[in-house]
GROMACS .gro file of N, CA and C in nm:
model
  426
    1UNK      N    1   1.061  -1.141   0.280
    1UNK     CA    2   1.022  -1.034   0.358
    1UNK      C    3   0.922  -0.984   0.253
    2UNK      N    4   0.792  -0.903   0.307
    2UNK     CA    5   0.723  -0.888   0.231
    2UNK      C    6   0.697  -0.720   0.274
    3UNK      N    7   0.699  -0.614   0.164
    3UNK     CA    8   0.693  -0.455   0.235
    3UNK      C    9   0.625  -0.408   0.139
    4UNK      N   10   0.488  -0.314   0.178
    4UNK     CA   11   0.437  -0.229   0.169
    4UNK      C   12   0.526  -0.049   0.079
    5UNK      N   13   0.513  -0.071  -0.038
    5UNK     CA   14   0.581   0.084  -0.094
    5UNK      C   15   0.408   0.181  -0.086
    6UNK      N   16   0.431   0.267  -0.030
    6UNK     CA   17   0.285   0.354  -0.060
    6UNK      C   18   0.320   0.457  -0.064
    7UNK      N   19   0.313   0.477  -0.169
    7UNK     CA   20   0.268   0.618  -0.266
    7UNK      C   21   0.193   0.744  -0.167
    8UNK      N   22   0.252   0.865  -0.157
    8UNK     CA   23   0.165   0.945  -0.083
    8UNK      C   24   0.223   1.085  -0.165
    9UNK      N   25   0.111   1.152  -0.224
    9UNK     CA   26   0.154   1.200  -0.332
    9UNK      C   27   0.107   1.369  -0.277
   10UNK      N   28   0.176   1.474  -0.230
   10UNK     CA   29   0.102   1.572  -0.168
   10UNK      C   30  -0.019   1.684  -0.267
   11UNK      N   31  -0.084   1.668  -0.201
   11UNK     CA   32  -0.217   1.787  -0.249
   11UNK      C   33  -0.294   1.711  -0.284
   12UNK      N   34  -0.302   1.559  -0.328
   12UNK     CA   35  -0.398   1.439  -0.298
   12UNK      C   36  -0.499   1.423  -0.259
   13UNK      N   37  -0.461   1.505  -0.131
   13UNK     CA   38  -0.578   1.486   0.033
   13UNK      C   39  -0.696   1.597  -0.033
   14UNK      N   40  -0.670   1.668  -0.071
   14UNK     CA   41  -0.784   1.769  -0.119
   14UNK      C   42  -0.820   1.786  -0.287
   15UNK      N   43  -0.771   1.655  -0.342
   15UNK     CA   44  -0.829   1.670  -0.514
   15UNK      C   45  -1.007   1.662  -0.527
   16UNK      N   46  -1.022   1.685  -0.628
   16UNK     CA   47  -1.150   1.644  -0.602
   16UNK      C   48  -1.229   1.510  -0.732
   17UNK      N   49  -1.296   1.448  -0.634
   17UNK     CA   50  -1.417   1.356  -0.710
   17UNK      C   51  -1.326   1.316  -0.847
   18UNK      N   52  -1.277   1.183  -0.934
   18UNK     CA   53  -1.240   1.143  -1.030
   18UNK      C   54  -1.125   1.206  -1.094
   19UNK      N   55  -1.048   1.250  -0.981
   19UNK     CA   56  -0.937   1.319  -1.001
   19UNK      C   57  -0.863   1.223  -1.106
   20UNK      N   58  -0.776   1.194  -1.205
   20UNK     CA   59  -0.709   1.096  -1.299
   20UNK      C   60  -0.555   1.180  -1.272
   21UNK      N   61  -0.476   1.060  -1.276
   21UNK     CA   62  -0.344   1.116  -1.303
   21UNK      C   63  -0.289   1.136  -1.411
   22UNK      N   64  -0.156   1.174  -1.483
   22UNK     CA   65  -0.148   1.258  -1.600
   22UNK      C   66  -0.106   1.144  -1.702
   23UNK      N   67  -0.113   1.129  -1.849
   23UNK     CA   68  -0.100   0.988  -1.900
   23UNK      C   69   0.055   0.964  -1.907
   24UNK      N   70   0.144   1.042  -1.891
   24UNK     CA   71   0.277   1.054  -1.910
   24UNK      C   72   0.328   1.006  -1.771
   25UNK      N   73   0.237   1.047  -1.654
   25UNK     CA   74   0.328   1.021  -1.527
   25UNK      C   75   0.272   0.862  -1.524
   26UNK      N   76   0.149   0.813  -1.587
   26UNK     CA   77   0.106   0.689  -1.567
   26UNK      C   78   0.197   0.570  -1.692
   27UNK      N   79   0.216   0.595  -1.765
   27UNK     CA   80   0.331   0.549  -1.860
   27UNK      C   81   0.475   0.500  -1.805
   28UNK      N   82   0.537   0.618  -1.750
   28UNK     CA   83   0.644   0.587  -1.649
   28UNK      C   84   0.632   0.494  -1.543
   29UNK      N   85   0.486   0.525  -1.449
   29UNK     CA   86   0.475   0.421  -1.355
   29UNK      C   87   0.439   0.283  -1.404
   30UNK      N   88   0.422   0.268  -1.529
   30UNK     CA   89   0.372   0.149  -1.589
   30UNK      C   90   0.536   0.089  -1.654
   31UNK      N   91   0.608   0.142  -1.702
   31UNK     CA   92   0.767   0.109  -1.701
   31UNK      C   93   0.811   0.027  -1.606
   32UNK      N   94   0.851   0.131  -1.461
   32UNK     CA   95   0.856   0.096  -1.316
   32UNK      C   96   0.827  -0.040  -1.289
   33UNK      N   97   0.666  -0.001  -1.279
   33UNK     CA   98   0.572  -0.198  -1.237
   33UNK      C   99   0.620  -0.289  -1.339
   34UNK      N  100   0.674  -0.250  -1.441
   34UNK     CA  101   0.732  -0.384  -1.540
   34UNK      C  102   0.822  -0.414  -1.497
   35UNK      N  103   0.947  -0.364  -1.510
   35UNK     CA  104   1.053  -0.384  -1.396
   35UNK      C  105   1.050  -0.435  -1.252
   36UNK      N  106   0.962  -0.433  -1.160
   36UNK     CA  107   0.908  -0.509  -1.044
   36UNK      C  108   0.877  -0.655  -1.084
   37UNK      N  109   0.791  -0.614  -1.144
   37UNK     CA  110   0.737  -0.783  -1.242
   37UNK      C  111   0.867  -0.833  -1.288
   38UNK      N  112   0.886  -0.834  -1.421
   38UNK     CA  113   1.042  -0.876  -1.448
   38UNK      C  114   1.122  -0.927  -1.371
   39UNK      N  115   1.162  -0.826  -1.206
   39UNK     CA  116   1.263  -0.892  -1.168
   39UNK      C  117   1.195  -0.992  -1.052
   40UNK      N  118   1.082  -0.990  -1.061
   40UNK     CA  119   0.950  -1.110  -1.005
   40UNK      C  120   0.959  -1.090  -0.814
   41UNK      N  121   0.973  -0.941  -0.805
   41UNK     CA  122   0.907  -0.911  -0.628
   41UNK      C  123   0.808  -0.850  -0.649
   42UNK      N  124   0.711  -0.792  -0.718
   42UNK     CA  125   0.584  -0.707  -0.699
   42UNK      C  126   0.449  -0.857  -0.725
   43UNK      N  127   0.375  -0.821  -0.569
   43UNK     CA  128   0.294  -0.937  -0.532
   43UNK      C  129   0.159  -0.886  -0.562
   44UNK      N  130   0.180  -0.725  -0.538
   44UNK     CA  131   0.033  -0.643  -0.609
   44UNK      C  132   0.077  -0.441  -0.612
   45UNK      N  133  -0.009  -0.450  -0.733
   45UNK     CA  134   0.033  -0.264  -0.714
   45UNK      C  135  -0.150  -0.223  -0.763
   46UNK      N  136  -0.168  -0.118  -0.690
   46UNK     CA  137  -0.272  -0.049  -0.721
   46UNK      C  138  -0.278   0.088  -0.654
   47UNK      N  139  -0.379   0.178  -0.725
   47UNK     CA  140  -0.371   0.329  -0.745
   47UNK      C  141  -0.485   0.342  -0.697
   48UNK      N  142  -0.535   0.413  -0.583
   48UNK     CA  143  -0.686   0.475  -0.511
   48UNK      C  144  -0.744   0.618  -0.575
   49UNK      N  145  -0.843   0.603  -0.554
   49UNK     CA  146  -0.911   0.725  -0.571
   49UNK      C  147  -0.857   0.799  -0.453
   50UNK      N  148  -0.948   0.935  -0.508
   50UNK     CA  149  -0.881   1.019  -0.382
   50UNK      C  150  -0.960   1.042  -0.245
   51UNK      N  151  -0.920   1.092  -0.154
   51UNK     CA  152  -1.031   1.080  -0.026
   51UNK      C  153  -1.167   1.113  -0.033
   52UNK      N  154  -1.122   1.245  -0.131
   52UNK     CA  155  -1.288   1.279  -0.167
   52UNK      C  156  -1.426   1.233  -0.194
   53UNK      N  157  -1.340   1.063  -0.241
   53UNK     CA  158  -1.479   0.974  -0.273
   53UNK      C  159  -1.465   0.845  -0.159
   54UNK      N  160  -1.387   0.874  -0.106
   54UNK     CA  161  -1.377   0.742   0.037
   54UNK      C  162  -1.470   0.786   0.169
   55UNK      N  163  -1.410   0.721   0.243
   55UNK     CA  164  -1.514   0.699   0.365
   55UNK      C  165  -1.394   0.699   0.468
   56UNK      N  166  -1.455   0.702   0.605
   56UNK     CA  167  -1.316   0.691   0.714
   56UNK      C  168  -1.480   0.642   0.836
   57UNK      N  169  -1.412   0.521   0.905
   57UNK     CA  170  -1.527   0.466   0.959
   57UNK      C  171  -1.466   0.461   1.140
   58UNK      N  172  -1.436   0.547   1.237
   58UNK     CA  173  -1.404   0.550   1.341
   58UNK      C  174  -1.474   0.423   1.405
   59UNK      N  175  -1.462   0.444   1.589
   59UNK     CA  176  -1.570   0.321   1.674
   59UNK      C  177  -1.534   0.424   1.782
   60UNK      N  178  -1.599   0.550   1.853
   60UNK     CA  179  -1.641   0.590   1.982
   60UNK      C  180  -1.716   0.550   2.027
   61UNK      N  181  -1.666   0.510   2.129
   61UNK     CA  182  -1.739   0.418   2.255
   61UNK      C  183  -1.782   0.324   2.197
   62UNK      N  184  -1.662   0.217   2.112
   62UNK     CA  185  -1.734   0.112   2.035
   62UNK      C  186  -1.813   0.134   1.930
   63UNK      N  187  -1.891   0.232   1.889
   63UNK     CA  188  -1.965   0.203   1.818
   63UNK      C  189  -1.898   0.290   1.667
   64UNK      N  190  -1.931   0.207   1.571
   64UNK     CA  191  -1.896   0.301   1.432
   64UNK      C  192  -1.987   0.386   1.335
   65UNK      N  193  -1.874   0.453   1.319
   65UNK     CA  194  -1.925   0.659   1.246
   65UNK      C  195  -1.821   0.695   1.165
   66UNK      N  196  -1.938   0.680   1.047
   66UNK     CA  197  -1.915   0.675   0.930
   66UNK      C  198  -1.871   0.846   0.879
   67UNK      N  199  -1.733   0.854   0.821
   67UNK     CA  200  -1.746   1.038   0.806
   67UNK      C  201  -1.719   0.965   0.633
   68UNK      N  202  -1.746   1.083   0.557
   68UNK     CA  203  -1.748   1.074   0.440
   68UNK      C  204  -1.645   1.216   0.375
   69UNK      N  205  -1.543   1.145   0.269
   69UNK     CA  206  -1.435   1.246   0.197
   69UNK      C  207  -1.499   1.374   0.162
   70UNK      N  208  -1.401   1.427   0.111
   70UNK     CA  209  -1.305   1.483   0.200
   70UNK      C  210  -1.258   1.454   0.352
   71UNK      N  211  -1.123   1.429   0.351
   71UNK     CA  212  -1.135   1.499   0.566
   71UNK      C  213  -1.037   1.609   0.546
   72UNK      N  214  -1.055   1.682   0.626
   72UNK     CA  215  -1.023   1.819   0.639
   72UNK      C  216  -0.855   1.764   0.749
   73UNK      N  217  -0.897   1.704   0.816
   73UNK     CA  218  -0.789   1.718   0.922
   73UNK      C  219  -0.628   1.602   0.837
   74UNK      N  220  -0.654   1.567   0.698
   74UNK     CA  221  -0.550   1.485   0.644
   74UNK      C  222  -0.462   1.569   0.616
   75UNK      N  223  -0.350   1.559   0.651
   75UNK     CA  224  -0.225   1.655   0.563
   75UNK      C  225  -0.140   1.544   0.468
   76UNK      N  226  -0.136   1.407   0.489
   76UNK     CA  227  -0.087   1.311   0.373
   76UNK      C  228  -0.208   1.259   0.412
   77UNK      N  229  -0.225   1.147   0.248
   77UNK     CA  230  -0.302   1.057   0.214
   77UNK      C  231  -0.248   0.973   0.144
   78UNK      N  232  -0.254   0.812   0.098
   78UNK     CA  233  -0.224   0.745   0.005
   78UNK      C  234  -0.304   0.759  -0.128
   79UNK      N  235  -0.212   0.765  -0.232
   79UNK     CA  236  -0.246   0.749  -0.376
   79UNK      C  237  -0.245   0.614  -0.363
   80UNK      N  238  -0.172   0.518  -0.408
   80UNK     CA  239  -0.169   0.419  -0.409
   80UNK      C  240  -0.090   0.322  -0.331
   81UNK      N  241  -0.052   0.178  -0.405
   81UNK     CA  242   0.038   0.147  -0.321
   81UNK      C  243   0.115  -0.014  -0.404
   82UNK      N  244   0.244  -0.022  -0.338
   82UNK     CA  245   0.290  -0.191  -0.429
   82UNK      C  246   0.311  -0.239  -0.306
   83UNK      N  247   0.287  -0.367  -0.319
   83UNK     CA  248   0.341  -0.536  -0.236
   83UNK      C  249   0.417  -0.582  -0.276
   84UNK      N  250   0.567  -0.587  -0.213
   84UNK     CA  251   0.674  -0.646  -0.289
   84UNK      C  252   0.768  -0.756  -0.169
   85UNK      N  253   0.789  -0.855  -0.237
   85UNK     CA  254   0.858  -0.990  -0.169
   85UNK      C  255   1.004  -0.930  -0.212
   86UNK      N  256   1.083  -0.914  -0.063
   86UNK     CA  257   1.212  -0.875  -0.153
   86UNK      C  258   1.359  -0.947  -0.035
   87UNK      N  259   1.489  -0.928  -0.059
   87UNK     CA  260   1.520  -1.031   0.118
   87UNK      C  261   1.530  -0.960   0.231
   88UNK      N  262   1.572  -0.801   0.183
   88UNK     CA  263   1.565  -0.744   0.313
   88UNK      C  264   1.526  -0.558   0.286
   89UNK      N  265   1.492  -0.568   0.419
   89UNK     CA  266   1.469  -0.362   0.372
   89UNK      C  267   1.542  -0.272   0.309
   90UNK      N  268   1.697  -0.323   0.278
   90UNK     CA  269   1.775  -0.261   0.171
   90UNK      C  270   1.708  -0.249   0.032
   91UNK      N  271   1.674  -0.377  -0.031
   91UNK     CA  272   1.599  -0.402  -0.167
   91UNK      C  273   1.562  -0.318  -0.176
   92UNK      N  274   1.418  -0.327  -0.058
   92UNK     CA  275   1.316  -0.249  -0.069
   92UNK      C  276   1.302  -0.120  -0.097
   93UNK      N  277   1.366  -0.056  -0.006
   93UNK     CA  278   1.417   0.060  -0.021
   93UNK      C  279   1.493   0.118  -0.130
   94UNK      N  280   1.596   0.038  -0.178
   94UNK     CA  281   1.597   0.067  -0.318
   94UNK      C  282   1.560  -0.009  -0.442
   95UNK      N  283   1.408  -0.087  -0.452
   95UNK     CA  284   1.321  -0.079  -0.557
   95UNK      C  285   1.220   0.074  -0.540
   96UNK      N  286   1.242   0.154  -0.451
   96UNK     CA  287   1.159   0.279  -0.398
   96UNK      C  288   1.216   0.364  -0.456
   97UNK      N  289   1.375   0.341  -0.443
   97UNK     CA  290   1.420   0.484  -0.463
   97UNK      C  291   1.424   0.498  -0.621
   98UNK      N  292   1.387   0.350  -0.704
   98UNK     CA  293   1.374   0.385  -0.854
   98UNK      C  294   1.259   0.403  -0.922
   99UNK      N  295   1.131   0.471  -0.829
   99UNK     CA  296   1.012   0.489  -0.868
   99UNK      C  297   1.016   0.627  -0.938
  100UNK      N  298   0.975   0.651  -1.068
  100UNK     CA  299   1.012   0.779  -1.151
  100UNK      C  300   0.862   0.853  -1.077
  101UNK      N  301   0.869   0.886  -0.952
  101UNK     CA  302   0.746   0.995  -0.846
  101UNK      C  303   0.851   1.120  -0.923
  102UNK      N  304   0.742   1.208  -0.893
  102UNK     CA  305   0.728   1.349  -0.916
  102UNK      C  306   0.755   1.441  -0.824
  103UNK      N  307   0.780   1.520  -0.814
  103UNK     CA  308   0.903   1.626  -0.679
  103UNK      C  309   0.806   1.629  -0.584
  104UNK      N  310   0.678   1.594  -0.597
  104UNK     CA  311   0.540   1.632  -0.508
  104UNK      C  312   0.517   1.488  -0.403
  105UNK      N  313   0.582   1.374  -0.487
  105UNK     CA  314   0.552   1.245  -0.448
  105UNK      C  315   0.636   1.183  -0.317
  106UNK      N  316   0.622   1.083  -0.190
  106UNK     CA  317   0.691   1.037  -0.128
  106UNK      C  318   0.624   0.893  -0.109
  107UNK      N  319   0.737   0.806  -0.100
  107UNK     CA  320   0.724   0.673  -0.082
  107UNK      C  321   0.732   0.622   0.072
  108UNK      N  322   0.664   0.560   0.135
  108UNK     CA  323   0.659   0.500   0.245
  108UNK      C  324   0.733   0.351   0.242
  109UNK      N  325   0.793   0.317   0.319
  109UNK     CA  326   0.855   0.133   0.283
  109UNK      C  327   0.810   0.109   0.398
  110UNK      N  328   0.712   0.018   0.446
  110UNK     CA  329   0.712  -0.025   0.551
  110UNK      C  330   0.731  -0.196   0.534
  111UNK      N  331   0.745  -0.298   0.658
  111UNK     CA  332   0.730  -0.406   0.595
  111UNK      C  333   0.619  -0.501   0.708
  112UNK      N  334   0.556  -0.565   0.621
  112UNK     CA  335   0.454  -0.632   0.641
  112UNK      C  336   0.500  -0.739   0.814
  113UNK      N  337   0.382  -0.742   0.875
  113UNK     CA  338   0.414  -0.803   0.973
  113UNK      C  339   0.378  -0.953   0.961
  114UNK      N  340   0.452  -1.060   0.953
  114UNK     CA  341   0.443  -1.174   0.942
  114UNK      C  342   0.384  -1.289   1.085
  115UNK      N  343   0.313  -1.355   1.078
  115UNK     CA  344   0.287  -1.416   1.178
  115UNK      C  345   0.375  -1.474   1.264
  116UNK      N  346   0.478  -1.520   1.237
  116UNK     CA  347   0.573  -1.556   1.274
  116UNK      C  348   0.683  -1.441   1.371
  117UNK      N  349   0.633  -1.274   1.338
  117UNK     CA  350   0.738  -1.191   1.380
  117UNK      C  351   0.619  -1.186   1.543
  118UNK      N  352   0.501  -1.208   1.607
  118UNK     CA  353   0.425  -1.209   1.759
  118UNK      C  354   0.471  -1.347   1.824
  119UNK      N  355   0.447  -1.276   1.931
  119UNK     CA  356   0.451  -1.401   2.011
  119UNK      C  357   0.345  -1.482   2.039
  120UNK      N  358   0.367  -1.631   2.101
  120UNK     CA  359   0.333  -1.740   2.119
  120UNK      C  360   0.147  -1.715   2.135
  121UNK      N  361   0.103  -1.605   2.259
  121UNK     CA  362  -0.008  -1.578   2.239
  121UNK      C  363  -0.063  -1.490   2.104
  122UNK      N  364  -0.045  -1.396   2.028
  122UNK     CA  365  -0.067  -1.361   1.934
  122UNK      C  366  -0.084  -1.432   1.848
  123UNK      N  367   0.017  -1.529   1.811
  123UNK     CA  368   0.024  -1.679   1.719
  123UNK      C  369  -0.106  -1.732   1.721
  124UNK      N  370  -0.156  -1.775   1.863
  124UNK     CA  371  -0.268  -1.877   1.882
  124UNK      C  372  -0.383  -1.769   1.909
  125UNK      N  373  -0.418  -1.632   1.901
  125UNK     CA  374  -0.517  -1.588   1.862
  125UNK      C  375  -0.529  -1.602   1.758
  126UNK      N  376  -0.442  -1.529   1.655
  126UNK     CA  377  -0.429  -1.548   1.469
  126UNK      C  378  -0.462  -1.674   1.395
  127UNK      N  379  -0.533  -1.824   1.506
  127UNK     CA  380  -0.515  -1.913   1.440
  127UNK      C  381  -0.609  -1.882   1.310
  128UNK      N  382  -0.580  -2.005   1.182
  128UNK     CA  383  -0.612  -1.963   1.095
  128UNK      C  384  -0.603  -1.818   0.999
  129UNK      N  385  -0.561  -1.716   1.068
  129UNK     CA  386  -0.479  -1.609   0.953
  129UNK      C  387  -0.419  -1.694   0.789
  130UNK      N  388  -0.310  -1.747   0.861
  130UNK     CA  389  -0.247  -1.835   0.685
  130UNK      C  390  -0.338  -1.849   0.584
  131UNK      N  391  -0.446  -1.949   0.623
  131UNK     CA  392  -0.571  -1.997   0.560
  131UNK      C  393  -0.649  -1.883   0.505
  132UNK      N  394  -0.711  -1.788   0.596
  132UNK     CA  395  -0.719  -1.683   0.496
  132UNK      C  396  -0.693  -1.604   0.399
  133UNK      N  397  -0.534  -1.578   0.413
  133UNK     CA  398  -0.448  -1.518   0.375
  133UNK      C  399  -0.451  -1.592   0.239
  134UNK      N  400  -0.416  -1.711   0.246
  134UNK     CA  401  -0.434  -1.795   0.072
  134UNK      C  402  -0.576  -1.829   0.015
  135UNK      N  403  -0.679  -1.826   0.091
  135UNK     CA  404  -0.782  -1.794   0.060
  135UNK      C  405  -0.830  -1.673  -0.074
  136UNK      N  406  -0.809  -1.567   0.066
  136UNK     CA  407  -0.797  -1.445  -0.030
  136UNK      C  408  -0.684  -1.381  -0.181
  137UNK      N  409  -0.558  -1.489  -0.171
  137UNK     CA  410  -0.461  -1.442  -0.261
  137UNK      C  411  -0.522  -1.544  -0.396
  138UNK      N  412  -0.585  -1.687  -0.332
  138UNK     CA  413  -0.634  -1.740  -0.449
  138UNK      C  414  -0.777  -1.678  -0.536
  139UNK      N  415  -0.833  -1.591  -0.442
  139UNK     CA  416  -0.966  -1.545  -0.501
  139UNK      C  417  -0.924  -1.457  -0.623
  140UNK      N  418  -0.770  -1.354  -0.583
  140UNK     CA  419  -0.771  -1.260  -0.621
  140UNK      C  420  -0.688  -1.325  -0.751
  141UNK      N  421  -0.675  -1.454  -0.769
  141UNK     CA  422  -0.575  -1.476  -0.900
  141UNK      C  423  -0.408  -1.504  -0.843
  142UNK      N  424  -0.326  -1.421  -0.720
  142UNK     CA  425  -0.210  -1.491  -0.696
  142UNK      C  426  -0.125  -1.590  -0.676
   0.00000   0.00000   0.00000
C-alpha cells in the first residue's frame, strides 16, 4: 500500500517568496528521511516552495483561469510530502508519528488510490495508466 504523508505547516500559507526552512529543522528532518530510506519504505520526498510562488488553475465554464499566489482564501497549504510504501494504514500513521514536526506542523496521511481499487468501468477508462506510471518512475530514476 502506498501512502502520501502531507506536511501542512501552519503559517506557510502567508510565507513570502523565497522563505527557507531553518537549517536545524532540516537536519532533523533529514535524519527522519534517512530512517524511512533505511527501512525501505521511502518512495519519494520533496519540500514545496510557499504558495506565494505558486499558481492555481481553475476551470469555470470549462476554461482555464490562472490565479497567482498567494491565495487569500487558503487556510492550510502543503509544505512538502513523502510517498511511502507500507503494509497498512497503521504503519503509515506510525511513520508519520515519528516525524520531528514542530508545534505548527500537521501531517495528513492518505492512501494512494490504486487502479485495483476502482470498478471495472473506471479501470477500463484508465487503460494505459500503469505504463504511464512506470515510465514516469523510470524517468525520475525510481
